[in-house]
Coordinates of C-alpha atoms in Angstrom, one line a residue:
Chain U
X1 CA 0.0 0.0 0.0
X2 CA 2.8 2.4 0.9
X3 CA 4.6 1.6 -2.1
X4 CA 1.5 2.3 -4.1
X5 CA 1.2 5.7 -2.5
X6 CA 4.8 6.4 -3.4
X7 CA 4.5 5.4 -7.0
X8 CA 1.3 7.5 -7.2
X9 CA 3.0 10.4 -5.9
X10 CA 6.2 10.0 -7.8
X11 CA 3.8 9.9 -11.1
X12 CA 2.1 13.1 -9.9
X13 CA 5.3 15.0 -10.0
X14 CA 6.4 13.3 -13.4
X15 CA 4.5 16.5 -15.4
X16 CA 5.8 19.3 -13.1
X17 CA 9.4 18.2 -13.4
X18 CA 9.3 17.8 -17.0
X19 CA 7.8 21.4 -17.3
X20 CA 10.4 22.7 -14.8
X21 CA 13.1 20.9 -17.0
X22 CA 11.7 22.4 -20.1
X23 CA 11.9 25.9 -18.4
X24 CA 15.3 25.6 -17.6
X25 CA 16.4 24.1 -20.9
X26 CA 14.5 27.0 -22.6
X27 CA 16.0 29.7 -20.6
X28 CA 19.6 28.1 -21.2
X29 CA 19.0 28.0 -24.8
X30 CA 17.6 31.4 -25.2
X31 CA 20.8 33.0 -23.8
X32 CA 22.6 31.9 -26.8
X33 CA 24.8 34.8 -28.1
X34 CA 25.3 32.9 -31.5
X35 CA 22.4 33.5 -34.1
X36 CA 21.4 30.2 -35.6
X37 CA 19.0 31.9 -37.9
X38 CA 21.7 34.1 -39.3
X39 CA 24.0 30.5 -39.7
X40 CA 21.5 29.1 -41.8
X41 CA 20.3 32.0 -44.1
X42 CA 23.9 32.4 -45.0
X43 CA 26.2 35.5 -45.2
X44 CA 24.5 36.9 -48.3
X45 CA 20.8 36.8 -46.9
X46 CA 18.9 40.0 -47.0
X47 CA 17.1 41.4 -44.1
X48 CA 13.8 40.2 -45.8
X49 CA 15.0 36.5 -46.2
X50 CA 16.0 36.6 -42.3
X51 CA 12.9 38.0 -41.1
X52 CA 10.9 35.1 -43.4
X53 CA 13.2 32.5 -41.8
X54 CA 12.5 33.9 -38.1
X55 CA 8.9 33.8 -38.9
X56 CA 9.1 30.3 -40.0
X57 CA 10.9 29.0 -36.9
X58 CA 8.6 31.2 -34.5
X59 CA 11.6 33.0 -33.2
X60 CA 10.1 36.6 -34.0
X61 CA 7.9 36.5 -31.3
X62 CA 8.6 37.8 -27.6
X63 CA 10.4 35.0 -25.4
X64 CA 7.4 34.1 -23.1
X65 CA 5.1 33.7 -26.2
X66 CA 7.8 31.2 -27.7
X67 CA 8.1 29.3 -24.4
X68 CA 4.0 29.1 -24.4
X69 CA 4.0 27.9 -27.9
X70 CA 6.8 25.4 -27.3
X71 CA 4.9 23.9 -24.2
X72 CA 1.8 23.6 -26.3
X73 CA 3.8 21.9 -29.3
X74 CA 5.2 19.7 -26.7
X75 CA 1.8 18.8 -25.1
X76 CA 0.9 17.6 -28.6
X77 CA 4.0 15.9 -29.4
X78 CA 5.5 18.5 -31.3
X79 CA 9.0 19.3 -30.3
X80 CA 9.4 21.8 -33.1
X81 CA 11.6 21.7 -36.4
X82 CA 15.2 21.2 -36.3
X83 CA 17.0 24.3 -37.3
X84 CA 19.6 22.1 -39.0
X85 CA 18.1 19.0 -40.6
X86 CA 15.1 21.3 -41.3
X87 CA 13.0 17.9 -40.1
X88 CA 10.5 17.8 -37.3
X89 CA 12.6 17.0 -34.0
X90 CA 10.1 14.2 -32.8
X91 CA 11.0 12.3 -36.0
X92 CA 14.6 12.8 -35.6
X93 CA 14.4 11.6 -31.9
X94 CA 12.4 8.6 -32.6
X95 CA 14.4 7.5 -35.5
X96 CA 17.5 7.5 -33.3
X97 CA 16.0 6.1 -30.1
X98 CA 16.1 2.4 -31.0
X99 CA 19.7 2.5 -31.6
X100 CA 20.6 4.1 -28.0
X101 CA 18.3 1.7 -26.4
X102 CA 19.6 -1.2 -28.1
X103 CA 23.2 -0.4 -27.0
X104 CA 22.1 0.5 -23.5
X105 CA 20.1 -2.6 -23.4
X106 CA 23.0 -4.9 -24.3
X107 CA 25.3 -3.0 -22.1
X108 CA 23.4 -3.4 -19.1
X109 CA 22.5 -7.0 -19.6
X110 CA 26.1 -7.7 -20.3
X111 CA 27.3 -6.0 -17.0
X112 CA 24.7 -7.7 -14.8
X113 CA 25.4 -11.3 -16.3
X114 CA 29.3 -10.6 -15.6
X115 CA 29.0 -8.3 -12.5
X116 CA 26.9 -10.2 -10.2
X117 CA 28.8 -13.6 -10.3
X118 CA 32.1 -11.9 -10.1
X119 CA 31.0 -9.7 -7.0
X120 CA 29.7 -13.0 -5.5
X121 CA 33.0 -14.5 -6.0
X122 CA 35.0 -11.7 -4.7
X123 CA 32.8 -11.5 -1.6
X124 CA 33.0 -15.5 -1.1
X125 CA 36.8 -15.4 -1.4
X126 CA 37.4 -11.9 0.4
X127 CA 41.0 -10.6 0.8
X128 CA 42.3 -13.3 -1.7
X129 CA 44.1 -12.4 -4.7
X130 CA 41.3 -12.6 -6.9
X131 CA 39.1 -10.2 -4.6
X132 CA 42.1 -7.6 -4.8
X133 CA 42.4 -8.0 -8.8
X134 CA 38.7 -7.6 -9.2
X135 CA 38.7 -4.4 -6.7
X136 CA 41.6 -3.0 -8.9
X137 CA 39.2 -3.7 -11.7
X138 CA 36.1 -1.9 -10.2
X139 CA 38.3 1.1 -9.2
X140 CA 39.5 1.4 -12.6
X141 CA 36.0 1.1 -14.2
X142 CA 35.0 4.2 -12.2
X143 CA 37.8 6.3 -12.9
X144 CA 38.6 6.0 -16.5
X145 CA 37.1 8.5 -18.9
X146 CA 34.7 6.6 -21.4
X147 CA 35.5 8.6 -24.3
X148 CA 39.3 7.8 -24.0
X149 CA 38.5 4.1 -23.2
X150 CA 36.3 4.1 -26.5
X151 CA 39.5 5.8 -28.3
X152 CA 41.8 3.2 -26.9
X153 CA 39.7 0.2 -27.9
X154 CA 39.5 1.7 -31.5
X155 CA 43.2 1.9 -31.6
X156 CA 44.0 -1.4 -30.4
X157 CA 41.0 -3.9 -31.8
X158 CA 39.9 -1.8 -34.7
X159 CA 43.1 0.1 -36.2
X160 CA 45.8 -2.3 -35.1
X161 CA 44.1 -5.7 -34.9
X162 CA 41.5 -5.2 -37.3
X163 CA 39.3 -7.5 -35.5
X164 CA 36.3 -5.4 -35.3
X165 CA 34.9 -2.7 -37.6
X166 CA 36.0 1.2 -36.4
X167 CA 32.7 2.7 -36.1
X168 CA 29.2 2.7 -37.2
X169 CA 26.1 0.5 -36.6
X170 CA 26.3 -1.9 -39.6
X171 CA 28.0 -2.1 -43.0
X172 CA 25.6 -1.0 -45.8
X173 CA 21.9 -0.3 -45.1
X174 CA 21.5 -2.7 -42.2
X175 CA 18.2 -5.1 -42.2
X176 CA 14.8 -4.1 -43.1
X177 CA 13.5 -1.7 -40.1
X178 CA 10.9 -3.7 -38.2
X179 CA 11.4 -2.5 -34.5
X180 CA 14.7 -0.5 -35.0
X181 CA 16.4 -2.9 -33.0
X182 CA 19.2 -4.2 -35.7
X183 CA 19.8 -7.5 -33.7
X184 CA 16.1 -8.4 -33.7
X185 CA 15.6 -7.2 -37.0
X186 CA 18.2 -9.2 -38.6
X187 CA 17.3 -12.2 -36.6
X188 CA 13.7 -12.0 -37.6
X189 CA 14.8 -11.8 -41.4
X190 CA 16.8 -14.7 -40.7
X191 CA 19.9 -12.8 -42.3
X192 CA 22.7 -14.1 -40.1
X193 CA 25.5 -12.3 -42.1
X194 CA 24.1 -9.0 -41.3
X195 CA 23.4 -10.3 -37.6
X196 CA 26.9 -11.2 -37.2
X197 CA 28.1 -7.8 -38.8
X198 CA 25.7 -6.0 -36.0
X199 CA 27.2 -7.8 -33.2
X200 CA 30.7 -7.0 -34.4
X201 CA 29.8 -3.0 -34.8
X202 CA 28.4 -3.7 -31.2
X203 CA 31.2 -5.3 -29.2
X204 CA 33.3 -1.9 -28.9
X205 CA 30.7 0.7 -27.5
X206 CA 28.9 -2.0 -25.7
X207 CA 32.1 -3.1 -23.9
X208 CA 32.9 0.8 -23.5
X209 CA 29.7 1.6 -21.8
X210 CA 29.3 -1.8 -19.8
X211 CA 32.8 -1.6 -18.0
X212 CA 31.7 1.2 -15.6
X213 CA 28.4 -0.2 -15.1
X214 CA 30.0 -3.4 -14.5
X215 CA 32.1 -2.0 -11.9
X216 CA 29.2 -0.5 -10.0
X217 CA 27.1 -3.8 -10.3
X218 CA 30.2 -5.7 -8.8
X219 CA 30.8 -3.5 -6.1
X220 CA 27.4 -3.3 -4.6
X221 CA 26.8 -7.2 -5.2
X222 CA 30.1 -7.6 -3.1
X223 CA 29.1 -5.6 -0.2
X224 CA 25.6 -6.7 -0.2
X225 CA 26.8 -10.7 -0.1
X226 CA 29.3 -9.6 2.6
X227 CA 26.6 -8.1 4.7
X228 CA 24.0 -10.9 4.4
X229 CA 26.8 -13.6 4.5
X230 CA 27.0 -13.0 8.2
X231 CA 23.1 -13.1 9.3
X232 CA 21.7 -15.7 11.4
X233 CA 19.6 -17.5 8.7
X234 CA 22.9 -18.1 6.9
X235 CA 24.2 -20.0 9.9
X236 CA 20.8 -21.7 10.4
X237 CA 20.7 -23.2 6.7
X238 CA 24.3 -24.3 7.1
X239 CA 23.5 -26.0 10.3
X240 CA 20.9 -27.6 8.9
X241 CA 23.2 -29.0 6.3
X242 CA 22.1 -26.9 3.1
X243 CA 25.2 -26.9 0.7
X244 CA 27.2 -23.7 0.9
X245 CA 26.6 -23.2 -2.7
X246 CA 23.1 -23.4 -2.6
X247 CA 22.8 -21.0 0.5
X248 CA 25.0 -18.3 -1.4
X249 CA 23.3 -18.5 -4.9
X250 CA 19.8 -18.8 -3.6
X251 CA 19.5 -17.1 -0.3
X252 CA 22.2 -14.6 0.1
X253 CA 22.2 -13.5 -3.5
X254 CA 18.4 -12.7 -3.6
X255 CA 19.1 -10.4 -0.6
X256 CA 22.4 -9.2 -1.8
X257 CA 20.7 -8.0 -4.9
X258 CA 18.4 -5.5 -3.2
X259 CA 21.5 -3.0 -2.6
X260 CA 22.5 -3.6 -6.4
X261 CA 19.0 -2.9 -7.8
X262 CA 18.7 0.4 -6.0
X263 CA 22.0 1.6 -7.5
X264 CA 20.4 1.0 -11.0
X265 CA 19.3 4.6 -11.1
X266 CA 22.8 5.6 -10.7
X267 CA 24.1 3.0 -13.1
X268 CA 21.5 4.2 -15.7
X269 CA 22.6 8.0 -15.2
X270 CA 26.0 7.2 -15.7
X271 CA 25.3 4.8 -18.8
X272 CA 23.3 7.9 -20.4
X273 CA 26.1 10.5 -19.6
X274 CA 28.8 8.2 -21.3
X275 CA 26.5 7.1 -24.1
X276 CA 26.7 11.0 -25.2
X277 CA 30.4 10.8 -26.0
X278 CA 30.9 7.0 -26.4
X279 CA 28.1 7.6 -29.5
X280 CA 30.3 10.4 -30.8
X281 CA 33.4 8.4 -31.0
X282 CA 31.9 5.3 -32.6
X283 CA 29.7 7.3 -34.8
X284 CA 26.9 5.3 -33.4
X285 CA 23.7 7.0 -34.8
X286 CA 21.7 7.2 -31.8
X287 CA 20.5 9.9 -29.5
X288 CA 23.8 10.8 -28.0
X289 CA 25.6 11.5 -31.5
X290 CA 22.2 13.4 -32.2
X291 CA 22.9 15.7 -29.3
X292 CA 26.6 16.3 -29.9
X293 CA 25.9 17.2 -33.4
X294 CA 23.1 19.7 -32.4
X295 CA 25.1 21.2 -29.8
X296 CA 27.9 21.7 -32.4
X297 CA 25.4 23.5 -34.6
X298 CA 23.8 25.5 -32.0
X299 CA 20.6 23.8 -32.9
X300 CA 18.7 24.5 -29.8
X301 CA 15.2 23.1 -30.7
X302 CA 16.9 19.8 -31.2
X303 CA 18.9 20.1 -27.7
X304 CA 15.7 20.9 -25.8
X305 CA 13.9 17.9 -27.5
X306 CA 17.0 15.8 -26.4
X307 CA 17.1 16.8 -23.0
X308 CA 13.4 16.6 -22.4
X309 CA 13.4 13.0 -23.7
X310 CA 16.6 11.9 -21.5
X311 CA 14.8 13.4 -18.7
X312 CA 11.6 11.4 -19.3
X313 CA 13.6 8.4 -20.0
X314 CA 15.5 8.8 -16.8
X315 CA 12.6 9.6 -14.6
X316 CA 10.5 6.5 -15.8
X317 CA 13.5 4.6 -15.1
X318 CA 14.0 5.4 -11.7
X319 CA 10.3 4.9 -11.3
X320 CA 10.8 1.3 -12.4
X321 CA 13.9 0.7 -10.3
X322 CA 11.8 1.9 -7.3
X323 CA 8.7 -0.4 -8.1
X324 CA 11.2 -3.4 -8.8
X325 CA 12.8 -2.6 -5.6
X326 CA 9.5 -2.9 -3.6
X327 CA 8.8 -6.2 -5.4
X328 CA 11.9 -8.0 -4.6
X329 CA 12.1 -6.7 -0.9
X330 CA 8.9 -7.5 0.7
X331 CA 10.0 -5.2 3.7
X332 CA 9.5 -2.5 1.7
X333 CA 5.7 -2.8 1.4
X334 CA 5.2 -3.0 5.3
Chain F
X1 CA 44.5 19.9 15.2
X2 CA 44.2 16.5 17.3
X3 CA 41.6 15.3 14.8
X4 CA 43.8 16.2 11.9
X5 CA 46.5 14.1 13.3
X6 CA 44.1 11.3 14.0
X7 CA 42.8 11.4 10.3
X8 CA 46.4 11.3 8.9
X9 CA 47.2 8.2 11.4
X10 CA 44.4 6.3 10.2
X11 CA 44.8 7.3 6.5
X12 CA 48.5 6.0 6.5
X13 CA 47.2 2.6 7.9
X14 CA 44.9 2.3 4.8
X15 CA 47.4 1.2 2.0
X16 CA 44.9 2.1 -0.9
X17 CA 43.8 5.3 0.6
X18 CA 47.2 6.2 1.5
X19 CA 47.9 5.7 -2.4
X20 CA 44.9 8.0 -3.0
X21 CA 46.3 10.6 -1.0
X22 CA 49.7 10.2 -2.5
X23 CA 48.4 11.0 -6.3
X24 CA 46.4 13.9 -4.9
X25 CA 49.4 15.7 -3.4
X26 CA 51.6 14.5 -6.1
X27 CA 49.1 16.2 -8.6
X28 CA 49.0 19.4 -6.6
X29 CA 52.7 19.4 -6.6
X30 CA 53.2 18.6 -10.2
X31 CA 50.5 21.7 -10.9
X32 CA 52.4 24.1 -8.8
X33 CA 55.9 22.8 -10.1
X34 CA 54.9 22.6 -13.7
X35 CA 57.5 25.1 -15.1
X36 CA 60.3 23.4 -13.4
X37 CA 59.5 19.7 -13.9
X38 CA 58.6 20.2 -17.4
X39 CA 61.2 19.9 -20.2
X40 CA 59.9 22.1 -22.6
X41 CA 58.0 25.0 -20.5
X42 CA 57.5 27.1 -23.7
X43 CA 55.9 24.4 -25.7
X44 CA 52.4 25.3 -23.8
X45 CA 52.2 28.5 -26.2
X46 CA 55.1 27.7 -28.8
X47 CA 55.0 25.5 -32.1
X48 CA 57.9 23.5 -33.9
X49 CA 56.1 22.1 -36.8
X50 CA 59.2 20.4 -38.3
X51 CA 59.2 18.1 -35.0
X52 CA 55.6 17.3 -35.0
X53 CA 54.3 13.8 -34.2
X54 CA 57.6 12.5 -32.9
X55 CA 57.4 9.1 -30.8
X56 CA 58.4 9.1 -27.1
X57 CA 62.3 9.7 -26.8
X58 CA 64.7 11.0 -24.0
X59 CA 64.0 14.4 -25.3
X60 CA 60.3 14.1 -25.6
X61 CA 59.1 11.3 -22.7
X62 CA 55.5 11.3 -24.4
X63 CA 56.6 12.2 -27.9
X64 CA 55.4 15.4 -29.5
X65 CA 51.9 16.4 -30.9
X66 CA 50.3 17.8 -34.2
X67 CA 52.3 21.3 -33.5
X68 CA 55.5 19.7 -32.7
X69 CA 55.0 20.7 -28.8
X70 CA 56.2 18.4 -26.1
X71 CA 53.2 16.3 -24.9
X72 CA 54.8 15.6 -21.6
X73 CA 55.2 19.5 -20.6
X74 CA 51.8 20.0 -21.7
X75 CA 50.3 17.4 -19.7
X76 CA 52.2 18.9 -16.8
X77 CA 50.4 22.4 -17.5
X78 CA 47.3 20.6 -18.1
X79 CA 47.2 19.6 -14.5
X80 CA 46.9 23.3 -13.6
X81 CA 43.6 23.6 -15.7
X82 CA 42.2 20.3 -14.2
X83 CA 42.9 21.5 -10.7
X84 CA 41.4 25.0 -10.9
X85 CA 38.5 24.0 -12.8
X86 CA 37.5 21.0 -10.0
X87 CA 38.4 23.1 -7.2
X88 CA 36.5 26.5 -8.2
X89 CA 33.3 24.2 -9.4
X90 CA 33.0 22.3 -6.4
X91 CA 33.5 25.4 -4.3
X92 CA 31.1 27.3 -5.8
X93 CA 28.5 24.6 -5.9
X94 CA 29.2 23.8 -2.1
X95 CA 28.6 27.4 -1.2
X96 CA 25.6 27.5 -3.1
X97 CA 24.2 24.0 -2.4
X98 CA 25.0 23.8 1.4
X99 CA 23.2 27.0 2.6
X100 CA 20.3 26.2 0.3
X101 CA 20.1 22.8 1.8
X102 CA 20.3 23.9 5.6
X103 CA 17.9 26.5 5.3
X104 CA 15.5 24.3 3.3
X105 CA 15.9 21.6 5.9
X106 CA 15.6 23.7 8.8
X107 CA 12.4 25.8 8.0
X108 CA 9.5 23.6 6.8
X109 CA 7.6 25.8 4.6
X110 CA 6.6 26.3 1.1
X111 CA 9.6 28.1 0.1
X112 CA 11.9 25.2 1.3
X113 CA 9.7 22.7 -0.7
X114 CA 10.2 24.9 -3.7
X115 CA 13.8 24.9 -3.3
X116 CA 14.0 21.3 -3.1
X117 CA 11.8 20.8 -6.3
X118 CA 14.1 23.0 -8.4
X119 CA 17.1 20.9 -7.4
X120 CA 15.1 18.0 -8.1
X121 CA 14.5 19.1 -11.6
X122 CA 18.2 19.6 -12.0
X123 CA 18.8 16.2 -10.9
X124 CA 16.1 14.8 -13.2
X125 CA 18.8 14.3 -15.9
X126 CA 22.5 13.4 -15.8
X127 CA 24.7 16.3 -14.9
X128 CA 26.6 16.4 -18.3
X129 CA 23.2 16.8 -20.3
X130 CA 22.6 20.2 -18.8
X131 CA 26.3 21.3 -18.4
X132 CA 26.9 20.5 -22.1
X133 CA 24.1 22.7 -23.0
X134 CA 25.1 25.6 -20.7
X135 CA 28.8 25.4 -22.1
X136 CA 27.6 25.4 -25.7
X137 CA 25.4 28.4 -24.8
X138 CA 28.2 30.5 -23.0
X139 CA 31.0 29.5 -25.5
X140 CA 34.3 27.6 -25.1
X141 CA 36.4 28.9 -22.1
X142 CA 37.5 27.9 -18.9
X143 CA 35.3 30.2 -16.8
X144 CA 32.2 29.0 -18.8
X145 CA 33.1 25.3 -18.0
X146 CA 33.4 26.4 -14.4
X147 CA 29.9 28.1 -14.5
X148 CA 28.3 25.2 -16.4
X149 CA 29.6 22.6 -13.8
X150 CA 28.7 24.7 -10.8
X151 CA 25.2 25.5 -11.9
X152 CA 24.4 21.8 -12.5
X153 CA 26.4 20.5 -9.5
X154 CA 24.8 22.7 -6.5
X155 CA 21.5 21.0 -6.5
X156 CA 23.2 17.6 -5.6
X157 CA 24.7 19.3 -2.3
X158 CA 21.4 20.9 -1.4
X159 CA 19.6 17.4 -1.5
X160 CA 22.5 16.1 0.5
X161 CA 22.8 18.7 3.2
X162 CA 18.7 19.0 3.1
X163 CA 18.4 15.2 4.1
X164 CA 21.0 15.1 6.7
X165 CA 19.5 18.5 8.1
X166 CA 16.2 17.0 8.5
X167 CA 17.5 13.8 10.1
X168 CA 19.7 16.0 12.6
X169 CA 16.6 18.2 13.5
X170 CA 15.1 14.9 15.0
X171 CA 18.2 14.3 17.2
X172 CA 18.1 14.9 20.9
X173 CA 20.8 17.4 20.9
X174 CA 19.4 19.7 18.5
X175 CA 16.2 19.7 20.1
X176 CA 17.8 20.6 23.4
X177 CA 19.5 23.5 21.9
X178 CA 16.2 24.8 20.3
X179 CA 14.6 24.3 23.6
X180 CA 17.2 26.5 25.4
X181 CA 16.5 29.3 23.1
X182 CA 19.1 28.9 20.5
X183 CA 18.5 31.1 17.2
X184 CA 17.8 29.3 14.0
X185 CA 21.5 30.3 12.5
X186 CA 23.0 29.0 15.8
X187 CA 21.5 25.4 15.5
X188 CA 22.2 25.5 11.6
X189 CA 26.1 26.6 11.9
X190 CA 26.9 25.4 15.4
X191 CA 25.1 22.3 15.8
X192 CA 24.0 20.6 12.5
X193 CA 26.7 21.6 10.1
X194 CA 29.4 20.2 12.4
X195 CA 27.7 17.1 12.6
X196 CA 27.4 16.7 8.7
X197 CA 30.8 17.9 7.8
X198 CA 32.5 14.5 7.9
X199 CA 29.9 13.2 5.1
X200 CA 30.6 16.6 3.1
X201 CA 34.5 16.0 3.1
X202 CA 34.0 12.6 1.8
X203 CA 31.5 13.5 -0.9
X204 CA 33.6 16.6 -1.8
X205 CA 36.7 14.2 -2.3
X206 CA 34.5 11.8 -4.5
X207 CA 33.0 14.8 -6.3
X208 CA 36.3 15.9 -7.3
X209 CA 36.8 12.7 -9.5
X210 CA 33.6 13.1 -11.0
X211 CA 34.0 16.7 -11.9
X212 CA 37.3 16.2 -13.5
X213 CA 35.7 13.6 -15.7
X214 CA 32.9 15.9 -16.7
X215 CA 35.3 18.8 -17.3
X216 CA 37.4 16.4 -19.4
X217 CA 34.3 15.4 -21.5
X218 CA 33.5 19.2 -22.1
X219 CA 37.0 19.6 -23.2
X220 CA 36.6 16.7 -25.5
X221 CA 33.8 18.1 -27.1
X222 CA 35.4 21.2 -27.8
X223 CA 33.4 23.1 -25.3
X224 CA 36.4 23.5 -23.0
X225 CA 39.2 26.2 -23.0
X226 CA 39.9 26.8 -26.7
X227 CA 43.3 25.9 -28.3
X228 CA 46.3 26.1 -28.0
X229 CA 45.3 25.1 -24.2
X230 CA 46.9 21.9 -22.9
X231 CA 43.5 20.7 -21.3
X232 CA 43.5 17.1 -21.3
X233 CA 40.3 16.2 -22.7
X234 CA 41.1 18.6 -25.6
X235 CA 44.4 17.1 -26.2
X236 CA 42.6 13.4 -26.6
X237 CA 40.1 15.2 -29.1
X238 CA 43.1 16.7 -31.0
X239 CA 45.0 13.4 -31.2
X240 CA 42.2 11.5 -32.9
X241 CA 43.0 12.1 -36.5
X242 CA 46.5 11.1 -36.0
X243 CA 45.7 7.5 -34.7
X244 CA 46.9 4.8 -35.0
X245 CA 50.2 6.1 -35.5
X246 CA 50.8 8.7 -33.0
X247 CA 49.4 6.6 -30.3
X248 CA 51.4 8.3 -27.4
X249 CA 49.4 11.5 -28.4
X250 CA 46.2 10.0 -27.1
X251 CA 47.3 7.6 -24.5
X252 CA 49.1 10.1 -22.3
X253 CA 46.6 12.6 -21.5
X254 CA 44.0 9.9 -20.7
X255 CA 46.4 8.1 -18.5
X256 CA 46.8 11.4 -16.6
X257 CA 43.0 11.8 -16.0
X258 CA 42.8 8.2 -15.0
X259 CA 45.5 8.6 -12.5
X260 CA 43.9 11.8 -10.9
X261 CA 40.7 10.4 -10.8
X262 CA 41.6 7.2 -9.4
X263 CA 43.5 9.0 -6.6
X264 CA 40.4 11.2 -5.5
X265 CA 38.3 8.1 -5.5
X266 CA 40.5 6.0 -3.4
X267 CA 41.2 8.8 -1.2
X268 CA 37.5 9.4 -0.9
X269 CA 36.7 5.6 -0.1
X270 CA 39.4 5.9 2.6
X271 CA 38.0 8.9 4.2
X272 CA 34.5 7.4 4.1
X273 CA 35.6 4.2 6.3
X274 CA 37.2 6.6 8.5
X275 CA 34.8 9.3 9.0
X276 CA 31.3 7.7 8.0
X277 CA 31.1 4.2 9.7
X278 CA 27.6 4.1 8.6
X279 CA 28.5 3.6 5.0
X280 CA 31.6 1.4 5.4
X281 CA 32.4 -0.6 2.3
X282 CA 32.9 -3.6 4.4
X283 CA 36.2 -4.6 2.9
X284 CA 37.2 -7.0 5.7
X285 CA 33.8 -8.5 5.8

């Protein structure tokens, strides 16, 4: 019941938070000293041409009116037109969302599959050479600049060894778009050549993004297992003759993972932040690359659209984390 | 003074924390002594095109860059930029966030709710997203990087101090001093603040690492101090078109970032174990 109230309360703040975010990004983007309209119009544009362009993009009106029009548009799913691509921003964002989601999803799943068992292992053999080695690994994962790691990977595996493609998402056109997730689309089409190509393109960016995420997963799983391993129920089960392995992987791990799940919000935030630069390095056609390009071109409608979408994704993800937390930890609901 | 000596003794006993402290001290020393330690101090502003992209050697420890300048010397001077950005940005966000958190935590009215809602909005997106937007709007310069980082980091401190203040207000010693007629400012500054200072110290240390990474991202995207600044993120971005041949050009500044962030993280973890036993990392089980 309490969990339900909390969820409803959080949902109620969803719209006001997004509105606030909108106001902040709008304020930021309208401080811009550079004039994107003059940039589009070119050096030889006449005053009339510039005025026509301003009217087209709605920037000839006072700022409060622009803000109001923008809010009205967003409410109807219209984020305005990109000053640079001259296409509706919603189309740009929706078209690029699957690339980012696919990459983020693969990275998170991989970091959980590797990070959870390694965290348990480090806790069970605490203070062994394995524990120390894994600790160096986790500390490095949180200290390394993602864009630098991405460049090192490119340097070694793509340029020197030639094992993986340098950048991009697929060679050629890629599979026919059904879901926008290339792994699924190529598998559905049964085109395993393209599937392998998609996997090859994905390895380096996914490892770059997954490394810090895995470090966080490992760190909290280890701490959680160490906390749970000393409790009475573990002693009890061991005394009852339940095998050590079963106690650890079935009972201790479930308790330990509660701590890891609460960190998912943090992991996701880091992942999104890293995705912006990692996509830029790997020329991965997702939201991050779109954001970097719009920033470099002062395309403020696109920057606002990106910020809002990321904010919405982030708030929803944190909400899901809270709900999951309530589900796997029954104590929460009392 | 006695507590400081206690802290030092504890730090020295924790090997990884001591390593972190050593790295941080070295960073500061390198930044101060950059003109003495560097082999080609003039290369921060001078170019030698005939010597461009030379590999590491006795004369150029980390090779030379696209302008023929010494990469090693430029990295030492880059430490100055990194330190000043991180220290000032964190200083400003602490100076804004801590008072906001204290006041909002002490008074329970609509104004404190409003303040916290505003910081929640900032915290609704990863810091880098808003920082990029602000830095882009203001234009590439060291001051604007500091401004972008401070403007997006203060809500974190406000939230932290707000939560700590709220829980401190339920403690008996605070209730007692309020009952004795202590003014709000006296309670906040003499009772609440000293009791949250250790968690502030821990978060500041770890925050240094995070801020250095974020500043490097801004530099990498070209939003940091403009060329020919030896800022580390910018140097990595410049090196990309000369890969894979000039591997030293990309590797050296990234290693510098890695070492420094690692130093602050290790030191922060160690300080947390000493100062904040509630969230011990349980290394020893």
